[in-house]
Amino acid sequence: MRKLSSLASRAKPSLKNLTEESSNPKSFNKQSPSRPKLYPSFDHDNNSKTEASSRGILSLSSSSLNSHNFSKPNCVTLSSNRASPHSDVKPIDHHYISQVLARKDWFLLLSHELKANRINLVPRVVVSILQNQENPIHSLRFYIWASNINLLLAKDQSVKGVLGNVLHRMGPVILSVELLKDIKNSGFQIGEDLLCVLIGSWGRLGLAKYCADIFGQISFLGISPSTRLYNAVIDALVKSNSIDLAYLKFQQMSVDQCKPDRFTYNILIHGVCRIGVVDEALRLVKQMEGLGYAPNVYTYTILIDGFCNAKRVAEVFRVLEIMKERNVCPNEATVRSLVHGVFRCLDPHKAFELLIRFMEREPLTQKLVCNTLLYRLSNNSMAAEAAAILRKMGDRGYLPESSTFDHTATCLVKGLDLNETCGILDTFIKRGVKPRFSTYLLLMEALYKAGRDVEGDRYLNHVFKDGLVSNVNSYNMVIDCFCKVNMMDRATEICREMRDRDIAPNLVTFNTLISGHCKDAEVHKTRELLVMLLECGFKPDKFTFNSMIDCLCRAHRFEDALDCLSEMVEWGVPPNTITYNILIRSLCAIGDVARSLRLFQKMQADRISPDIYTFNALIQSFCRMNKIEKAEKAFFSMLTLGLRPDNFSYSALIKALIKSGRFDEAKQTFLSMEQNGCNPDSYTSNLILETLVQQGRFEEAHDIVKTSKERGISFKSFLGL
């Protein structure tokens, strides 16, 4: 604390003048008139309560609901006029409604609120109340009451969907004796609509047996079996992976004189396709057609997904031909199942070729296929193929969805020539596509990193002109972009531009700049920024201190870095794993392992969990010193703590074992990598392969090459292989 506070007195005069202007964040540069400037012309010179109340512990009379102790501070009125859903509505006091629903006489109080025109039973209000209850029983009670008062709500899909999600997220809600008695006392009952929602929630929670048991007792609820109820139960059983039980219920339908319909068959077809039993799905389709139900787009979509799960890709395209013959148009779900399924089954390049041929044959589905195909190509880092699709489809007038374009642009920036990337992006921007701010930043960062500042500035001007940089957060992102490419002068200019626009920097602004200067170990710059941070009234946080410690370590001022660690604690900012990792890694790099170990012990004493980077620094240091036993001890400690070693951990240990002549141990360690959740990379594989070749163990070398090539690992050229 003492050292950080004293930094202000050592600030340069020019910086003191700058900090005086910014000492009050609220009035940052208020003396400057509002003068918008477009970049780059910078001025370089400037539940327990609920349960208790439901048991009657919270005793409130009806009249006391409006008393001082049970007031409605946020105004419980949901609408001033029940008959006018579009009239001005007041905020819904969800806490008040929860208190009402927690009482034994909840149904009477809700009816009282309705008569007083303080509840408007429209779907929007009902959905809001259902979503904002902390106890799922309360949501259930409100739905029962509301759907009995307004019968249309019982059929409203949005209301039932929200209730189902609530019961799934916060459930299970089971039909206990107490709950059934409570519903009976209210004068209402569980209808078929509500029972379908409840069964659906149990299925999503995996309660297959409970679904079947309740269905067998629905007569006690005054409900008779129907095709709709059977469909709900079969669907729930399929979702809970109880396909045998689902078939049993399907066979029982005729006993209850219920006929299966298209929904019944689609549910069962979906169930068997999920587990890849497509031949049974085809049998069900024939049975369905025999009863007069033609397969619809959902049936075919399920079949496509099933054939993909069974890796029978040829039959996938046969299903699409049948759809065409029967005039069943694929929808978005069909196309997504097709593209994702084919990529699951085949090598990505083979999948791409098949789907391109399909697009050429079926021009009507090109746009739907294109969006999903671009997404998959981007996920597989197939930038050249994604660029080819964009060019070809762009010439035909195709404009990708905004999210698809941004996802693809990210892939192009990372894997394609920058000239091509800029050309494609410029073409689509001219056609009206609006990339996200983050997409522009990624492209700018790549251009600046490649030394193409003029082109980077062109896109920077673009984001300013489009108004994408308008607040402190967006300015911080631009500053961070320049910091990442080590253009600190430009980052400072952006900060001045922000000030000129009367936008005060925040702690993130200072932390970003400090972190940027740390990369070049510019201690004096970080101190100057720290002075400004303090004089603006901000308190340094863990990011500030971690950057300062990193900067001092990079400058080889380790004593100062350790002092900064102590000062961090004095300021009430607890060090974290990253803090210790910076110090341990830096001390290990200069061979001061003894002090690194003391810090490691202090870290554990302070109950700060080490991570893989902590151990890697120690393992690599021990291996460089040829202290293999200590390296192995650290390695096994990592495994004991549940941490998965990575290729850095393994390669350091394997290299040290080989160097010390313990090759069999090195090979055994290499073979254990996959078992411990780490796939060997090219460097680690080459370490073992090179030694095997040198020892003339060609058969073992061939085995490793074969296994590794399946993972796409490349190798050096070795004589004899």
XYZ file of C-alpha atoms in Angstrom:
721
model
C 0.000 0.000 0.000
C 2.807 2.357 0.969
C 4.679 1.759 -2.290
C 1.655 2.100 -4.590
C 0.530 5.311 -2.867
C 3.969 6.853 -3.176
C 3.976 6.335 -6.922
C 1.811 9.411 -7.402
C 4.518 11.686 -6.031
C 7.042 10.292 -8.538
C 4.876 10.860 -11.614
C 6.266 12.857 -14.522
C 4.988 16.468 -14.833
C 3.357 15.794 -18.190
C 1.521 12.786 -16.769
C 0.477 14.771 -13.711
C -1.192 17.293 -16.042
C -2.970 14.446 -17.788
C -4.111 12.868 -14.541
C -5.408 16.178 -13.214
C -7.816 16.258 -16.132
C -8.989 12.740 -15.317
C -8.965 12.788 -11.519
C -12.757 12.678 -11.425
C -14.146 9.935 -13.649
C -17.611 11.480 -13.670
C -16.342 14.799 -15.049
C -13.595 13.390 -17.267
C -12.531 16.163 -19.667
C -15.737 18.144 -19.092
C -13.966 21.381 -20.039
C -13.692 20.195 -23.650
C -16.676 21.078 -25.839
C -18.494 18.202 -27.471
C -16.544 17.813 -30.683
C -16.967 14.406 -32.351
C -13.830 13.265 -34.156
C -13.704 10.400 -36.584
C -10.683 8.168 -36.214
C -7.858 8.319 -37.301
C -7.524 12.138 -37.053
C -6.240 12.022 -33.466
C -4.815 14.975 -31.606
C -1.442 13.575 -30.604
C -0.891 16.385 -28.102
C -4.112 15.493 -25.985
C -37.383 -21.991 -0.268
C -37.652 -22.413 3.422
C -40.147 -19.610 3.875
C -42.325 -21.008 1.110
C -42.522 -24.461 2.670
C -43.293 -23.030 6.093
C -46.043 -20.797 4.783
C -47.608 -23.639 2.782
C -47.914 -25.562 6.046
C -49.721 -22.645 7.678
C -46.827 -21.239 9.767
C -47.175 -17.834 8.101
C -50.698 -17.038 9.337
C -52.205 -14.121 7.439
C -55.870 -13.262 7.199
C -57.255 -12.189 3.867
C -57.611 -8.614 5.051
C -54.024 -8.481 6.257
C -52.690 -8.878 2.729
C -52.926 -5.138 2.307
C -51.547 -4.322 5.749
C -48.176 -2.751 6.487
C -46.540 -6.123 7.226
C -47.628 -7.547 3.890
C -47.341 -4.484 1.747
C -46.840 -4.450 -2.014
C -43.985 -2.016 -2.491
C -43.528 -2.739 -6.200
C -47.259 -2.578 -6.843
C -48.838 -5.971 -7.412
C -51.258 -4.586 -9.989
C -50.691 -6.517 -13.177
C -53.211 -4.615 -15.241
C -55.620 -1.809 -14.562
C -58.229 -3.358 -16.832
C -58.730 -7.058 -17.458
C -60.621 -6.421 -20.658
C -57.823 -4.381 -22.212
C -54.592 -6.335 -22.466
C -52.969 -3.502 -24.401
C -53.599 -0.887 -21.714
C -50.751 0.376 -19.540
C -49.594 -2.324 -17.133
C -47.737 -1.933 -13.891
C -44.799 -4.093 -12.816
C -45.596 -7.604 -11.609
C -44.645 -8.102 -7.967
C -43.493 -11.701 -8.178
C -42.517 -11.815 -4.523
C -46.058 -10.866 -3.484
C -47.571 -13.510 -5.761
C -45.164 -16.098 -4.338
C -46.390 -15.257 -0.852
C -49.976 -15.693 -1.998
C -49.184 -19.037 -3.648
C -47.423 -20.246 -0.495
C -50.637 -20.001 1.566
C -53.239 -22.711 2.039
C -55.986 -20.412 0.713
C -53.957 -19.436 -2.382
C -56.874 -20.058 -4.768
C -59.195 -17.727 -2.828
C -56.619 -14.937 -2.692
C -55.846 -15.229 -6.409
C -59.558 -15.010 -7.216
C -59.771 -11.939 -4.963
C -56.932 -10.296 -6.903
C -58.665 -11.136 -10.182
C -61.978 -9.634 -9.054
C -60.126 -6.494 -8.000
C -58.709 -6.237 -11.549
C -55.169 -6.660 -10.254
C -54.385 -9.763 -12.329
C -54.709 -9.931 -16.077
C -54.896 -13.510 -17.327
C -53.174 -13.079 -20.672
C -50.398 -15.476 -21.782
C -47.631 -12.886 -21.396
C -48.468 -12.242 -17.743
C -49.049 -15.917 -16.944
C -45.693 -16.866 -18.514
C -43.899 -14.195 -16.489
C -45.417 -15.415 -13.223
C -44.654 -19.076 -13.988
C -41.016 -18.267 -14.780
C -40.408 -16.193 -11.671
C -41.434 -18.626 -8.942
C -38.701 -20.126 -6.779
C -40.835 -23.160 -5.892
C -42.171 -25.272 -8.803
C -45.272 -26.112 -6.710
C -46.162 -22.414 -6.842
C -45.897 -22.418 -10.655
C -48.080 -25.512 -10.763
C -50.688 -23.943 -8.483
C -50.837 -20.764 -10.541
C -51.223 -22.713 -13.781
C -54.037 -24.853 -12.322
C -55.888 -21.775 -11.142
C -55.303 -19.708 -14.290
C -56.149 -22.527 -16.751
C -59.411 -23.244 -14.928
C -60.393 -19.563 -14.911
C -59.366 -18.985 -18.544
C -59.802 -22.261 -20.441
C -57.836 -20.958 -23.433
C -54.675 -20.889 -21.308
C -54.846 -24.679 -20.932
C -54.360 -24.963 -24.704
C -51.772 -22.183 -25.072
C -48.501 -23.760 -26.241
C -46.288 -20.940 -24.916
C -47.783 -21.255 -21.426
C -47.526 -25.051 -21.395
C -43.981 -24.891 -22.759
C -42.840 -22.539 -20.001
C -44.524 -24.638 -17.303
C -42.839 -27.772 -18.685
C -39.428 -26.065 -18.591
C -39.996 -24.895 -15.006
C -41.045 -28.372 -13.846
C -38.016 -29.882 -15.577
C -35.513 -27.297 -14.328
C -36.739 -27.195 -10.739
C -38.446 -30.576 -10.424
C -39.364 -33.272 -10.181
C -42.847 -32.359 -8.991
C -44.511 -35.615 -8.036
C -48.193 -36.201 -7.435
C -47.984 -36.730 -3.694
C -51.052 -37.268 -1.494
C -50.565 -33.772 -0.031
C -50.426 -32.138 -3.472
C -53.508 -33.982 -4.727
C -55.400 -33.037 -1.550
C -54.334 -29.393 -1.990
C -55.628 -29.344 -5.593
C -58.901 -30.988 -4.517
C -59.397 -28.400 -1.734
C -59.007 -25.624 -4.322
C -62.039 -26.953 -6.187
C -59.977 -27.593 -9.313
C -58.571 -30.778 -10.804
C -55.712 -32.062 -12.916
C -56.831 -32.180 -16.518
C -55.383 -33.954 -19.520
C -53.392 -30.891 -20.618
C -51.629 -30.549 -17.274
C -51.021 -34.294 -16.991
C -49.303 -34.256 -20.410
C -47.027 -31.432 -19.217
C -46.198 -33.283 -15.988
C -45.467 -36.536 -17.843
C -43.219 -34.629 -20.256
C -41.214 -33.163 -17.363
C -40.778 -36.594 -15.752
C -39.562 -38.031 -19.046
C -36.941 -35.280 -19.415
C -35.781 -36.054 -15.868
C -35.403 -39.772 -16.674
C -38.271 -40.938 -14.435
C -39.474 -43.644 -16.812
C -40.915 -45.992 -14.195
C -42.761 -43.166 -12.439
C -44.336 -42.100 -15.765
C -45.576 -45.629 -16.375
C -46.853 -46.020 -12.780
C -48.827 -42.768 -12.828
C -50.279 -43.554 -16.246
C -51.568 -46.820 -14.844
C -53.450 -44.930 -12.123
C -54.969 -42.026 -14.090
C -58.480 -43.338 -13.449
C -58.073 -42.131 -9.841
C -57.632 -38.622 -11.261
C -60.884 -38.938 -13.194
C -59.023 -39.128 -16.515
C -59.536 -41.796 -19.177
C -56.739 -43.032 -21.457
C -56.542 -41.296 -24.837
C -54.238 -41.354 -27.834
C -52.887 -37.976 -26.752
C -52.007 -39.259 -23.268
C -50.429 -42.393 -24.717
C -48.339 -40.189 -27.016
C -47.192 -38.121 -24.034
C -46.184 -41.258 -22.097
C -44.440 -42.921 -25.050
C -42.556 -39.682 -25.782
C -41.495 -39.394 -22.121
C -40.287 -43.018 -22.103
C -38.308 -42.482 -25.317
C -36.677 -39.344 -23.872
C -35.728 -41.266 -20.737
C -34.095 -43.993 -22.893
C -36.694 -46.654 -22.011
C -37.529 -47.767 -25.542
C -38.709 -51.243 -24.424
C -41.210 -49.709 -22.007
C -42.313 -47.311 -24.747
C -43.061 -50.285 -27.029
C -45.024 -51.946 -24.216
C -47.258 -48.883 -23.882
C -47.609 -48.764 -27.662
C -48.911 -52.349 -27.646
C -51.352 -51.539 -24.810
C -53.084 -48.805 -26.818
C -55.538 -51.188 -28.481
C -56.572 -52.586 -25.062
C -57.743 -49.091 -24.079
C -59.345 -48.642 -27.505
C -56.864 -45.922 -28.437
C -55.576 -45.789 -32.013
C -51.981 -44.751 -32.707
C -51.658 -41.725 -34.996
C -48.836 -40.095 -36.936
C -47.487 -38.537 -33.730
C -47.300 -41.962 -32.070
C -45.300 -43.439 -34.925
C -42.988 -40.431 -35.266
C -42.165 -40.659 -31.557
C -41.318 -44.369 -31.806
C -39.369 -43.887 -35.046
C -37.386 -41.168 -33.318
C -36.699 -43.524 -30.400
C -35.265 -46.342 -32.512
C -33.354 -43.966 -34.798
C -31.610 -42.456 -31.774
C -30.041 -45.811 -31.037
C -29.277 -46.541 -34.700
C -31.862 -49.330 -35.233
C -32.992 -47.926 -38.570
C -34.465 -51.151 -39.975
C -37.046 -51.129 -37.172
C -37.752 -47.491 -38.011
C -38.442 -48.459 -41.641
C -40.815 -51.221 -40.447
C -42.708 -48.650 -38.359
C -42.946 -46.333 -41.379
C -44.534 -49.131 -43.441
C -46.939 -49.905 -40.594
C -47.864 -46.238 -40.343
C -48.500 -46.028 -44.102
C -50.665 -49.162 -43.857
C -52.914 -47.312 -41.398
C -53.273 -44.406 -43.828
C -50.754 -42.011 -42.278
C -48.306 -40.691 -44.857
C -44.834 -39.856 -43.514
C -44.333 -36.113 -43.152
C -41.229 -33.921 -43.105
C -40.621 -34.784 -39.442
C -40.686 -38.521 -40.215
C -38.136 -38.134 -42.970
C -35.944 -35.831 -40.875
C -35.882 -38.471 -38.131
C -34.958 -41.152 -40.672
C -32.098 -39.037 -42.040
C -30.762 -38.596 -38.534
C -31.158 -42.332 -37.889
C -29.293 -43.389 -41.029
C -26.498 -40.989 -40.111
C -26.335 -42.481 -36.611
C -26.066 -45.919 -38.239
C -23.388 -44.549 -40.656
C -25.482 -45.557 -43.687
C -24.867 -42.386 -45.673
C -25.964 -43.714 -49.073
C -29.460 -44.338 -47.698
C -29.599 -40.789 -46.332
C -29.621 -39.429 -49.877
C -32.157 -42.091 -50.880
C -34.523 -40.688 -48.232
C -34.061 -37.242 -49.764
C -34.967 -38.671 -53.192
C -38.138 -40.210 -51.750
C -39.058 -36.841 -50.211
C -38.661 -35.235 -53.638
C -40.794 -37.899 -55.308
C -43.567 -37.395 -52.741
C -43.385 -33.574 -52.835
C -42.303 -33.311 -49.208
C -40.068 -30.247 -48.930
C -37.118 -30.442 -46.513
C -37.218 -27.866 -43.728
C -34.387 -26.298 -41.767
C -34.295 -29.202 -39.291
C -33.990 -31.689 -42.175
C -31.034 -29.826 -43.629
C -29.310 -29.492 -40.258
C -29.717 -33.245 -39.634
C -28.330 -33.953 -43.108
C -25.236 -31.718 -42.878
C -24.306 -32.505 -39.282
C -25.023 -36.207 -39.793
C -22.881 -36.547 -42.933
C -19.998 -34.755 -41.218
C -20.361 -37.134 -38.262
C -20.111 -40.183 -40.509
C -17.414 -39.263 -43.005
C -14.077 -37.567 -43.348
C -14.799 -33.804 -43.510
C -13.461 -33.428 -47.069
C -15.538 -36.372 -48.299
C -18.611 -34.983 -46.519
C -18.012 -31.616 -48.193
C -17.861 -33.179 -51.682
C -21.097 -35.125 -51.136
C -22.989 -32.099 -49.860
C -21.737 -29.864 -52.690
C -23.052 -32.386 -55.232
C -26.384 -32.462 -53.397
C -26.576 -28.654 -53.479
C -25.991 -28.631 -57.238
C -28.799 -31.171 -57.741
C -31.242 -29.391 -55.418
C -31.075 -25.625 -56.045
C -34.173 -24.973 -53.911
C -32.400 -26.132 -50.744
C -29.086 -24.376 -51.451
C -29.550 -21.516 -49.011
C -30.615 -23.814 -46.160
C -27.721 -26.182 -46.814
C -25.262 -23.332 -47.215
C -25.824 -21.847 -43.757
C -25.292 -25.160 -41.947
C -22.474 -26.233 -44.266
C -20.546 -23.008 -43.626
C -20.966 -23.563 -39.900
C -19.538 -27.105 -40.122
C -16.680 -26.066 -42.411
C -15.761 -23.301 -39.971
C -15.831 -25.734 -37.043
C -13.474 -28.024 -38.961
C -11.120 -25.124 -39.859
C -11.745 -25.738 -43.576
C -11.193 -22.111 -44.575
C -10.485 -22.724 -48.289
C -13.721 -24.717 -48.712
C -15.740 -22.110 -46.791
C -14.301 -19.351 -49.003
C -15.197 -21.317 -52.152
C -18.795 -21.719 -50.953
C -19.099 -18.013 -50.138
C -17.755 -16.967 -53.550
C -19.908 -19.406 -55.507
C -23.122 -18.772 -53.585
C -22.428 -15.053 -53.334
C -22.422 -14.825 -57.131
C -25.909 -16.354 -57.034
C -27.188 -13.677 -54.669
C -26.810 -15.638 -51.443
C -26.422 -13.560 -48.268
C -25.513 -15.619 -45.176
C -27.207 -15.030 -41.850
C -25.316 -12.637 -39.592
C -24.260 -15.328 -37.086
C -23.179 -17.696 -39.894
C -21.162 -14.946 -41.587
C -19.360 -14.000 -38.370
C -18.551 -17.625 -37.569
C -17.226 -18.170 -41.092
C -15.278 -14.901 -41.099
C -13.476 -16.021 -37.933
C -12.443 -19.223 -39.719
C -11.264 -17.270 -42.799
C -9.165 -14.846 -40.749
C -7.433 -17.723 -38.984
C -6.912 -20.056 -41.934
C -6.982 -18.133 -45.221
C -4.750 -15.629 -46.960
C -5.558 -12.141 -45.669
C -5.996 -10.731 -49.191
C -8.663 -13.329 -49.967
C -10.336 -12.831 -46.606
C -10.527 -9.055 -47.005
C -11.855 -9.450 -50.550
C -14.654 -11.801 -49.466
C -15.611 -9.661 -46.476
C -15.617 -6.451 -48.528
C -17.852 -8.053 -51.157
C -20.468 -9.146 -48.644
C -20.300 -5.879 -46.678
C -21.101 -4.009 -49.923
C -24.088 -6.313 -50.395
C -25.484 -5.356 -47.011
C -24.101 -7.946 -44.591
C -23.279 -6.353 -41.230
C -20.405 -8.127 -39.461
C -20.251 -7.965 -35.695
C -17.807 -5.679 -33.927
C -15.829 -8.715 -32.746
C -15.380 -9.875 -36.365
C -13.910 -6.513 -37.364
C -11.574 -6.604 -34.366
C -10.327 -10.081 -35.249
C -9.574 -9.012 -38.829
C -7.898 -5.781 -37.673
C -5.717 -7.721 -35.243
C -4.607 -10.112 -38.016
C -3.809 -7.212 -40.368
C -1.856 -5.227 -37.787
C 0.031 -8.358 -36.757
C 1.003 -8.858 -40.407
C 2.257 -5.268 -40.596
C -0.565 -4.159 -42.881
C -1.464 -1.061 -40.898
C -3.146 0.836 -43.760
C -5.698 -1.933 -44.311
C -6.197 -2.326 -40.569
C -6.903 1.404 -40.310
C -9.456 1.123 -43.121
C -11.530 -1.318 -41.078
C -10.962 0.738 -37.932
C -12.402 3.793 -39.713
C -15.307 1.608 -40.765
C -16.258 0.610 -37.202
C -16.053 4.224 -36.046
C -18.143 5.427 -38.991
C -20.791 2.755 -38.327
C -21.044 3.819 -34.678
C -19.804 0.492 -33.343
C -17.369 2.301 -31.011
C -19.567 4.421 -28.801
C -18.930 3.578 -25.136
C -16.142 2.668 -22.759
C -16.561 -1.077 -23.367
C -16.169 -0.849 -27.149
C -13.215 1.544 -26.736
C -11.605 -0.949 -24.366
C -11.932 -3.659 -27.008
C -10.152 -1.486 -29.592
C -7.421 -0.662 -27.068
C -7.049 -4.369 -26.312
C -6.709 -5.102 -30.044
C -3.725 -2.745 -30.287
C -2.223 -4.116 -27.085
C -2.373 -7.669 -28.465
C -0.312 -6.643 -31.510
C 2.092 -4.609 -29.359
C 1.123 -1.256 -30.893
C 1.060 0.617 -27.616
C 1.317 4.106 -29.158
C -1.883 3.449 -31.082
C -3.558 2.075 -27.951
C -2.677 5.318 -26.150
C -4.077 7.354 -29.073
C -7.384 5.502 -28.815
C -7.440 6.293 -25.110
C -6.964 10.001 -25.905
C -9.719 9.816 -28.517
C -12.009 8.316 -25.883
C -11.170 11.189 -23.529
C -11.826 13.759 -26.265
C -15.311 12.303 -26.676
C -16.090 12.761 -22.973
C -15.970 9.011 -22.306
C -14.181 8.337 -19.014
C -11.867 5.325 -18.834
C -12.660 2.611 -16.309
C -10.502 0.115 -14.453
C -10.565 -2.254 -17.437
C -9.060 0.497 -19.626
C -6.108 0.934 -17.281
C -5.649 -2.812 -16.765
C -5.591 -3.363 -20.537
C -2.935 -0.688 -21.078
C -0.853 -1.904 -18.141
C -0.989 -5.464 -19.456
C 0.067 -4.269 -22.915
C 3.136 -2.447 -21.607
C 4.072 -5.479 -19.496
C 4.857 -7.532 -22.602
C 7.894 -5.320 -23.265
C 8.777 -5.074 -19.566
C 8.164 -1.301 -19.633
C 8.092 -0.845 -15.867
C 8.127 2.961 -16.007
C 5.061 3.010 -18.311
C 3.118 0.650 -16.093
C 3.937 2.804 -13.054
C 2.730 5.933 -14.844
C -0.537 4.208 -15.717
C -0.840 2.997 -12.131
C -0.565 6.626 -10.962
C -3.393 7.608 -13.315
C -5.471 4.651 -12.128
C -5.101 5.726 -8.483
C -5.755 9.400 -9.167
C -8.927 8.508 -11.077
C -10.198 6.948 -7.852
C -9.899 3.294 -8.866
C -8.512 0.540 -6.675
C -6.064 -1.944 -8.246
C -7.529 -5.440 -8.569
C -6.006 -8.871 -9.186
C -5.592 -8.144 -12.903
C -3.652 -4.960 -12.127
C -1.340 -6.678 -9.652
C -0.820 -9.760 -11.838
C 0.210 -7.547 -14.754
C 2.578 -5.531 -12.544
C 4.186 -8.700 -11.153
C 4.532 -10.114 -14.671
C 6.148 -6.886 -15.868
C 8.676 -6.881 -13.012
C 9.508 -10.546 -13.678
C 10.057 -9.859 -17.377
C 12.409 -7.055 -16.354
C 14.244 -9.547 -14.061
C 13.336 -7.485 -10.994
C 12.311 -10.499 -8.959
C 12.707 -8.886 -5.527
C 10.366 -6.084 -6.582
C 7.941 -8.682 -7.943
C 7.893 -10.488 -4.588
C 7.425 -7.152 -2.802
C 4.472 -6.479 -5.115
C 2.987 -9.830 -4.052
C 3.177 -8.741 -0.398
C 1.701 -5.365 -1.246
C -1.137 -7.077 -3.097
C -2.163 -8.722 0.178
C -1.855 -5.388 2.027
C -4.330 -3.860 -0.409
C -6.818 -6.614 0.409
C -6.509 -8.245 -3.017
C -5.985 -12.010 -2.560
C -3.420 -13.557 -4.925
C -4.760 -16.291 -7.190
C -3.272 -19.220 -9.093
C -2.213 -16.948 -11.964
C -0.273 -14.709 -9.571
C 1.768 -17.616 -8.252
C 2.184 -19.161 -11.702
C 3.830 -15.974 -12.995
C 6.336 -15.965 -10.153
C 7.013 -19.722 -10.157
C 7.461 -19.825 -13.943
C 9.784 -16.802 -13.928
C 11.953 -18.131 -11.083
C 12.153 -21.563 -12.704
C 13.266 -19.921 -15.958
C 16.361 -18.477 -14.236
C 17.034 -21.747 -12.409
C 15.929 -20.568 -8.956
C 13.940 -23.739 -8.270
C 14.413 -23.501 -4.506
C 12.504 -20.225 -4.325
C 9.901 -21.575 -6.764
C 9.275 -24.509 -4.421
C 8.913 -22.179 -1.428
C 6.316 -20.205 -3.365
C 4.590 -23.475 -4.316
C 4.409 -24.448 -0.633
C 3.115 -20.984 0.317
C 0.512 -21.280 -2.413
C -0.763 -24.546 -0.933
C -0.616 -23.144 2.622
C -2.855 -20.275 1.446
C -5.278 -22.886 0.026
C -4.740 -21.743 -3.543
C -4.992 -24.738 -5.860
C -2.112 -25.195 -8.299
C -3.051 -25.933 -11.892
C -1.368 -27.671 -14.806
C 0.763 -24.582 -15.585
C 2.133 -24.533 -12.042
C 3.264 -28.144 -12.299
C 4.577 -27.768 -15.856
C 6.960 -25.011 -14.760
C 8.343 -27.226 -11.991
C 8.495 -30.397 -14.130
C 10.320 -28.645 -16.970
C 12.746 -27.062 -14.532
C 13.505 -30.392 -12.806
C 13.990 -32.071 -16.193
C 16.447 -29.405 -17.338
C 18.428 -30.042 -14.149
C 18.223 -33.829 -14.816
C 16.366 -34.340 -11.515
C 14.008 -36.890 -13.021
C 12.771 -38.373 -9.722
C 11.587 -34.941 -8.581
C 10.001 -34.336 -11.976
C 8.164 -37.676 -11.728
C 7.040 -36.837 -8.193
C 5.567 -33.545 -9.409
C 3.989 -35.378 -12.361
C 2.245 -37.940 -10.142
C 1.177 -35.195 -7.696
C -0.595 -33.564 -10.611
C -2.453 -36.804 -11.381
C -3.358 -37.256 -7.690
C -4.969 -33.791 -7.682
C -7.128 -34.762 -10.662
C -5.212 -32.578 -13.140
C -4.598 -33.923 -16.631
C -1.000 -33.537 -17.837
C -0.709 -32.021 -21.311
C 1.843 -32.454 -24.086
C 4.219 -29.988 -22.386
C 4.204 -32.122 -19.228
C 4.764 -35.367 -21.127
C 7.310 -34.087 -23.645
C 9.534 -32.637 -20.889
C 9.471 -35.889 -18.927
C 9.890 -38.143 -21.988
C 12.793 -36.065 -23.306
C 14.557 -36.214 -19.916
C 14.052 -39.991 -19.657
C 15.445 -40.532 -23.162
C 18.418 -38.276 -22.425
C 19.232 -40.261 -19.293
C 19.096 -43.586 -21.197
C 15.780 -44.754 -19.700
C 14.026 -45.254 -23.030
C 11.668 -48.067 -22.001
C 10.266 -45.825 -19.254
C 9.981 -43.003 -21.783
C 8.042 -45.243 -24.171
C 5.766 -46.471 -21.384
C 5.056 -42.869 -20.416
C 4.263 -42.080 -24.060
C 1.857 -45.034 -24.327
C 0.046 -43.938 -21.120
C -0.758 -40.492 -22.545
C -4.029 -41.391 -24.208
C -5.130 -43.368 -21.149
C -4.695 -40.198 -19.074
C -6.745 -38.111 -21.506
C -3.908 -36.541 -23.534
C -3.461 -37.240 -27.260
C 0.224 -37.024 -28.231
C 1.117 -34.135 -30.536
C 3.654 -34.128 -33.349
C 6.588 -33.027 -31.169
C 6.035 -35.687 -28.482
C 5.471 -38.456 -31.073
C 8.630 -37.492 -32.966
C 10.685 -37.726 -29.748
C 9.788 -41.413 -29.375
C 9.900 -42.211 -33.094
C 13.374 -40.729 -33.578
C 14.769 -42.838 -30.725
C 13.116 -46.027 -32.012
C 14.645 -45.486 -35.451
C 18.078 -44.789 -33.942
C 17.829 -48.087 -32.029
C 16.708 -49.995 -35.115
C 13.296 -50.864 -33.603
C 11.468 -50.316 -36.899
C 8.439 -52.499 -36.210
C 7.558 -50.508 -33.077
C 8.181 -47.311 -35.001
C 5.776 -48.411 -37.763
C 3.061 -49.121 -35.162
C 3.404 -45.627 -33.715
C 3.353 -44.034 -37.182
C 0.206 -45.941 -38.123
C -1.646 -45.018 -34.924
C -0.529 -41.393 -35.032
C -1.388 -40.833 -38.694
C -4.980 -41.787 -37.897
C -4.994 -38.760 -35.609
C -3.580 -36.525 -38.339
C -0.101 -36.202 -36.791
C 2.751 -35.380 -39.171
C 6.276 -36.780 -38.806
C 9.809 -35.948 -39.782
C 11.386 -38.063 -42.500
C 13.347 -40.913 -40.968
C 15.670 -43.213 -42.873
C 14.293 -46.717 -42.848
C 10.616 -45.783 -42.553
